Amino acid sequence: MKPDYEKRRENLWRRVCTEGLDSFLITDVTNVTYLTGFTGDSTCLYIDRDRQMLISDTRYSTQIQEEAADLQ
């Protein structure tokens, strides 16, 4: 069974909200992979009320499309 990355991010967002935060930046590559399925490095995950996005450089454009298309 494939991990439900979207559910993991939803759970994190609920926790972020209970802490009174407006947004959250995940920089640890292990946590980014756990929350998105993206296996590249040098990438961050930004989450706020309106969006969730991977922040990376162009080296990973194709890989992001393949592994985390919902976060483009």
Coordinates of C-alpha atoms in Angstrom, one line a residue:
M1 CA 0.0 0.0 0.0
K2 CA 1.3 3.4 -1.0
P3 CA 1.6 5.9 1.9
D4 CA -1.0 8.6 2.0
Y5 CA 1.2 11.7 1.8
E6 CA -1.7 14.1 1.6
K7 CA -3.1 12.8 4.8
R8 CA 0.2 13.1 6.5
R9 CA 0.4 16.8 5.5
E10 CA -3.2 17.3 6.6
N11 CA -2.3 15.9 10.1
L12 CA 0.7 18.2 10.3
W13 CA -1.4 21.2 9.3
R14 CA -3.9 20.5 12.0
R15 CA -1.0 20.3 14.5
V16 CA 0.4 23.6 13.2
C17 CA -2.9 25.3 13.7
T18 CA -3.3 24.0 17.2
E19 CA 0.1 25.6 18.0
G20 CA -1.3 29.0 16.7
L21 CA 1.0 29.1 13.7
D22 CA 0.1 30.6 10.3
S23 CA 2.6 28.6 8.2
F24 CA 5.3 26.0 8.6
L25 CA 8.5 25.3 6.7
I26 CA 10.0 21.8 6.8
T27 CA 13.7 21.7 5.9
D28 CA 14.9 18.3 7.0
V29 CA 15.0 16.0 3.9
T30 CA 13.8 13.0 5.9
N31 CA 10.7 14.9 7.0
V32 CA 10.1 16.3 3.5
T33 CA 10.3 12.7 2.1
Y34 CA 7.9 11.4 4.8
L35 CA 5.4 14.1 4.0
T36 CA 5.6 14.2 0.2
G37 CA 7.3 11.1 -1.2
F38 CA 9.9 13.3 -2.9
T39 CA 13.3 11.6 -2.6
G40 CA 15.5 14.4 -3.8
D41 CA 17.6 16.6 -1.5
S42 CA 18.1 20.3 -1.1
T43 CA 14.3 20.8 -1.0
C44 CA 11.9 22.3 1.5
L45 CA 8.2 21.9 2.1
Y46 CA 6.1 25.0 2.8
I47 CA 2.6 24.7 4.2
D48 CA 0.1 27.4 5.0
R49 CA -3.7 27.6 4.9
D50 CA -3.9 28.1 1.2
R51 CA -1.1 26.1 -0.2
Q52 CA 1.5 23.3 0.1
M53 CA 4.5 23.5 -2.1
L54 CA 8.0 22.1 -2.5
I55 CA 10.7 24.6 -2.8
S56 CA 13.7 23.5 -4.8
D57 CA 15.8 24.4 -7.8
T58 CA 15.4 23.4 -11.4
R59 CA 17.5 20.3 -11.1
Y60 CA 14.5 18.5 -9.5
S61 CA 11.7 19.8 -11.7
T62 CA 11.2 16.4 -13.5
Q63 CA 11.6 14.4 -10.3
I64 CA 9.1 16.6 -8.4
Q65 CA 6.6 16.0 -11.3
E66 CA 7.1 12.3 -11.0
E67 CA 7.2 11.9 -7.2
A68 CA 5.0 14.7 -5.9
A69 CA 2.9 16.1 -8.7
D70 CA 0.3 17.4 -6.4
L71 CA 2.8 19.9 -4.9
Q72 CA 3.9 21.7 -8.1

